[in-house]
PDB file of C-alpha atoms in Angstrom:
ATOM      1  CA  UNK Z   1       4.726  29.779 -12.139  1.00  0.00           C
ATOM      2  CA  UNK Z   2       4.141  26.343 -10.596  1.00  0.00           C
ATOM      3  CA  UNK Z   3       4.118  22.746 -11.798  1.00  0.00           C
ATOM      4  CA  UNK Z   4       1.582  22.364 -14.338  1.00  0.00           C
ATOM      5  CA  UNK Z   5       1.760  19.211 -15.479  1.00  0.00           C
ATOM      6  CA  UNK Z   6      -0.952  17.062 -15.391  1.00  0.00           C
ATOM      7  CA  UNK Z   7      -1.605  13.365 -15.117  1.00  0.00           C
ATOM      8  CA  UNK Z   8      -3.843  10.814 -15.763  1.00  0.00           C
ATOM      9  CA  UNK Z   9      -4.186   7.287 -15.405  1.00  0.00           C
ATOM     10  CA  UNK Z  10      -6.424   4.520 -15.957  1.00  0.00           C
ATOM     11  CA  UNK Z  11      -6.225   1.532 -13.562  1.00  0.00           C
ATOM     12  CA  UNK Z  12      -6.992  -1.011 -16.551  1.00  0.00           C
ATOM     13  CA  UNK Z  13      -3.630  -0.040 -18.416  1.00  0.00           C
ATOM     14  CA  UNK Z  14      -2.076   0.308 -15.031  1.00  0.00           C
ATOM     15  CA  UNK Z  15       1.680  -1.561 -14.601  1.00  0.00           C
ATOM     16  CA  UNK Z  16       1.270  -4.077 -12.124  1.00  0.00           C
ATOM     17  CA  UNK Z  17       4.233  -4.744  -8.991  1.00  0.00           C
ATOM     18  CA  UNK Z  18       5.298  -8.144  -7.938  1.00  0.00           C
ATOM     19  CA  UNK Z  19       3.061  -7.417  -4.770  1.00  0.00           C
ATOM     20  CA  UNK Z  20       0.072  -7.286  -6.484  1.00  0.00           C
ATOM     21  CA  UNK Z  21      -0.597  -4.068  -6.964  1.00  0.00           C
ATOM     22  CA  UNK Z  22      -1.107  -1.598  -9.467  1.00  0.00           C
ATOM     23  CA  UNK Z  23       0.432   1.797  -9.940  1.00  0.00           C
ATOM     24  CA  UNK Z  24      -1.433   4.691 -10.138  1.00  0.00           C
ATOM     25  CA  UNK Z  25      -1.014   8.453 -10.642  1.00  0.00           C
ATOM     26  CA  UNK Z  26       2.614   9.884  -8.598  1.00  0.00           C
ATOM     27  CA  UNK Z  27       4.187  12.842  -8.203  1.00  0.00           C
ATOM     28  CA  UNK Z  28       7.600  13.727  -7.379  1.00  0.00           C
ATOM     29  CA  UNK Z  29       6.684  13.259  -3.867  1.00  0.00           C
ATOM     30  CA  UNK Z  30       3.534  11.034  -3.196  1.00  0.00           C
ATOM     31  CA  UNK Z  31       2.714   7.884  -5.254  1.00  0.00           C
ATOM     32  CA  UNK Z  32      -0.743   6.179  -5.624  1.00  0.00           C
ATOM     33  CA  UNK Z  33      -1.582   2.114  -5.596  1.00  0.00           C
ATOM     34  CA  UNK Z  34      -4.493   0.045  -6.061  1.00  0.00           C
ATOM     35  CA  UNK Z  35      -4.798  -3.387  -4.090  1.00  0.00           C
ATOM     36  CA  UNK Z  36      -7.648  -5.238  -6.250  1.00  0.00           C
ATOM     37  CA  UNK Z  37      -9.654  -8.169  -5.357  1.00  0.00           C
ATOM     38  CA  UNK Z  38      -6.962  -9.514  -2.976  1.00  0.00           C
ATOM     39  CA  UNK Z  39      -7.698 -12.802  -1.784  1.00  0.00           C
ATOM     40  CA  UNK Z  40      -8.078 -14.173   2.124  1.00  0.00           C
ATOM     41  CA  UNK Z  41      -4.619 -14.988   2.934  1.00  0.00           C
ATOM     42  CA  UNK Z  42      -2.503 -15.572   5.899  1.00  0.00           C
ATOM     43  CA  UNK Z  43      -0.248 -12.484   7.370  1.00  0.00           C
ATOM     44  CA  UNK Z  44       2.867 -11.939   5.589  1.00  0.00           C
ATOM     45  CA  UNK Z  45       5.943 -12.162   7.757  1.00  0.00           C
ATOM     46  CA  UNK Z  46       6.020  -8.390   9.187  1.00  0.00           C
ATOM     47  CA  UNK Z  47       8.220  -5.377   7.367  1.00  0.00           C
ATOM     48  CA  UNK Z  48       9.179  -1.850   7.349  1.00  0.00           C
ATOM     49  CA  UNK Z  49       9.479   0.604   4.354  1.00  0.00           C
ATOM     50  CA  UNK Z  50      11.715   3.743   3.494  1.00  0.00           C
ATOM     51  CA  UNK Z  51       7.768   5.595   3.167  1.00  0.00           C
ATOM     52  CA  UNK Z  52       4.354   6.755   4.795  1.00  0.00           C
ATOM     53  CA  UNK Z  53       1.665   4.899   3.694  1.00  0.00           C
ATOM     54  CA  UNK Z  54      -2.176   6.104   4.260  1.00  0.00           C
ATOM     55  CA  UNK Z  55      -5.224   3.860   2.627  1.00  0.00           C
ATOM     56  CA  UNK Z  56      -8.486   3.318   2.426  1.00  0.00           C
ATOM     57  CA  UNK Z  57     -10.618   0.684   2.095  1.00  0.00           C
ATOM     58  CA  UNK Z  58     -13.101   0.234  -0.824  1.00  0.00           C
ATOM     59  CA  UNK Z  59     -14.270  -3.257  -0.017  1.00  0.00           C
ATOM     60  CA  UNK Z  60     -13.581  -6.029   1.915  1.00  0.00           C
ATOM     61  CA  UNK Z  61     -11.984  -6.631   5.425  1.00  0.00           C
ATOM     62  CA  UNK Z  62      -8.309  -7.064   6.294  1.00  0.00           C
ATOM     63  CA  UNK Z  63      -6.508  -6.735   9.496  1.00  0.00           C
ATOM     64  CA  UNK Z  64      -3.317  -4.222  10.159  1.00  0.00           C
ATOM     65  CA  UNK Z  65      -0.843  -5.625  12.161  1.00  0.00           C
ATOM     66  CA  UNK Z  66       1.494  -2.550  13.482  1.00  0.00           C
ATOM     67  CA  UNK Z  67       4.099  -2.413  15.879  1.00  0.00           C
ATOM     68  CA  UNK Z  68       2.307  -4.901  18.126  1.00  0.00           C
ATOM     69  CA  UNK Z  69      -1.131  -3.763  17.667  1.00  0.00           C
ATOM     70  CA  UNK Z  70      -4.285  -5.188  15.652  1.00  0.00           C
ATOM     71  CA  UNK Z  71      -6.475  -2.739  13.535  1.00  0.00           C
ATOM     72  CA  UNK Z  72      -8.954  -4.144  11.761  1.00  0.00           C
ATOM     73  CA  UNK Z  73      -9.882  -2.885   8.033  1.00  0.00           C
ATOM     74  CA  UNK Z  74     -13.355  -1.996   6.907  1.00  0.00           C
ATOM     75  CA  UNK Z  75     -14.709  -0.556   4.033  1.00  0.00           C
ATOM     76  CA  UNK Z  76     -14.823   3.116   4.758  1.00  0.00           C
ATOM     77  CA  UNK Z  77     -11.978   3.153   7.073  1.00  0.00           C
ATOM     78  CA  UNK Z  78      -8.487   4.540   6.254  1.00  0.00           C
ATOM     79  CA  UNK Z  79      -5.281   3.856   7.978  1.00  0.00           C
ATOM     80  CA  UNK Z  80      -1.589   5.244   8.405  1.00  0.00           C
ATOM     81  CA  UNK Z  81       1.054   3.386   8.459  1.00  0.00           C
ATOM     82  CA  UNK Z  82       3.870   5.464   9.255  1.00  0.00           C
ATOM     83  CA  UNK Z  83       7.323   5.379   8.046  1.00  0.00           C
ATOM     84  CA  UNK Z  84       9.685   2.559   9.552  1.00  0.00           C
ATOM     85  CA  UNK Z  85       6.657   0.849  11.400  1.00  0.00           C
ATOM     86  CA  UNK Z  86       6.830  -2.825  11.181  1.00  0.00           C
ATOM     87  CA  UNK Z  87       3.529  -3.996   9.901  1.00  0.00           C
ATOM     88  CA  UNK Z  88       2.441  -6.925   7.610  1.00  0.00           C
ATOM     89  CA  UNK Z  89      -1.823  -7.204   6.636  1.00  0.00           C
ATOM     90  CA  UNK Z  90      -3.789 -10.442   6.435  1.00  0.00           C
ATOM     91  CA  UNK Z  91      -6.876 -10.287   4.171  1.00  0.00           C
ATOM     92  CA  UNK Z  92     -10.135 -11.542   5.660  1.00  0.00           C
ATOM     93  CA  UNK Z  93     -11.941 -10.968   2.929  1.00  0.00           C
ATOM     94  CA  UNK Z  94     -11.575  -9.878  -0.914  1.00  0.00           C
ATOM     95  CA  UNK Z  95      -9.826  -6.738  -0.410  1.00  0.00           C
ATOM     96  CA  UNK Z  96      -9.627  -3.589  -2.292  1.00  0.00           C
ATOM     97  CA  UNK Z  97      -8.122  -0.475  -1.115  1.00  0.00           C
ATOM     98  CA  UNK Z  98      -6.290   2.600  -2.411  1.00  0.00           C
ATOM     99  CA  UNK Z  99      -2.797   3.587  -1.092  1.00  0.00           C
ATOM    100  CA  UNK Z 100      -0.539   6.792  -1.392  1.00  0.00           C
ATOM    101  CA  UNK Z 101       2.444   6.375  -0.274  1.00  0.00           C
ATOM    102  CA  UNK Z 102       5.271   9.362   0.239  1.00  0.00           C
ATOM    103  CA  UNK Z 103       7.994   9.506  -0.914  1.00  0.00           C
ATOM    104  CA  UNK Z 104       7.115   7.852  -3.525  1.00  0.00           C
ATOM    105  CA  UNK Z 105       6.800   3.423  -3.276  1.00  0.00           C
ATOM    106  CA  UNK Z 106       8.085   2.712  -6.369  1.00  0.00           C
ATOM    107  CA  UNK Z 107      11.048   5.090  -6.995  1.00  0.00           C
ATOM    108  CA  UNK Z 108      14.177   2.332  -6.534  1.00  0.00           C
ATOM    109  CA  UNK Z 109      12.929  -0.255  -5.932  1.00  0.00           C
ATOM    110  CA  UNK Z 110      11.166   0.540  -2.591  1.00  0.00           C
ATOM    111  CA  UNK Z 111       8.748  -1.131  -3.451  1.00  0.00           C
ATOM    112  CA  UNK Z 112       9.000  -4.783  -4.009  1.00  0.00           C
ATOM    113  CA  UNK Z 113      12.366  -4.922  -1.773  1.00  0.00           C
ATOM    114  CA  UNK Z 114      10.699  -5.513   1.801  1.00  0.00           C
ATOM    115  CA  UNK Z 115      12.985  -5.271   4.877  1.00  0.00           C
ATOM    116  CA  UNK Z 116      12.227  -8.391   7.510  1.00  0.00           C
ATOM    117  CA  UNK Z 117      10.761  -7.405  10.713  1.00  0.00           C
ATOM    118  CA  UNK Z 118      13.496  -5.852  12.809  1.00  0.00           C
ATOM    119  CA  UNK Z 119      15.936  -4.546  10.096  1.00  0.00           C
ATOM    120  CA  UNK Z 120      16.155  -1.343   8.623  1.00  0.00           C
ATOM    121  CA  UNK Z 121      14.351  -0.223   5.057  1.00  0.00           C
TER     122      UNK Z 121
END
C-alpha cells in the first residue's frame, strides 16, 4: 500500500520565511510557497539554490532574471527556474505567485541561505 497521508494547510496559519514567504503543503520531495502582496522592489543581487523551482503568477508583474536572460512575469504565466541557475526577480508590481519547489526549499535551511551569484548552493 502507498503513502496515505494526507495534508492540509491554510495559508492564514501558514509559518512565514525570512524571504517573505509562506510555507505551504510539502511532501518528502516537493514543497509549496506563497509570495503575497510583494511590493515593487529593485532586483536582488542574483543566486542559485540546491532545488527546481516552477511558479505561477496570480497577480501582479515581476521580471525573471536567469542566467543572462529577462522573462517577464504575468498573471497567468508560470516559470521554471531550474536547479543551480543563477536568477534573482524584481517586482514591478504587487506580486503574488505560488511556488513548488523540489527537493523540498525549506528542508536545512535551503531556504533562507542564498548562494551569491557565481558560487555553488
Amino acid at each position: 500500500m502507498g503513502d496515505t497521508s494526507v495534508k492540509k494547510v491554510e495559508s492564514r496559519h501558514s509559518p512565514k520565511g525570512e524571504m517573505g514567504q509562506k510555507y505551504l503543503a510539502s511532501g518528502v520531495r516537493v514543497a509549496m510557497r506563497l509570495w503575497e502582496d510583494e511590493p515593487p522592489a529593485e532586483a536582488k543581487p542574483a543566486s542559485t539554490r540546491d532545488y527546481e523551482t516552477v511558479g505561477f503568477v496570480l497577480k501582479g508583474r515581476a521580471e525573471l532574471h536567469l542566467e543572462g536572460q529577462i522573462i517577464l512575469l504575468n498573471p497567468g504565466d508560470s516559470w521554471l527556474v531550474p536547479r543551480g541557475a543563477s536568477h534573482t526577480y524584481k517586482v514591478l508590481e504587487t506580486f503574488s505567485a505560488v511556488e513548488a519547489t523540489s527537493p523540498v526549499s525549506s528542508a536545512h535551511g535551503r531556504d533562507e541561505h542564498e548562494a551569491p551569484k557565481g558560487a555553488k548552493a
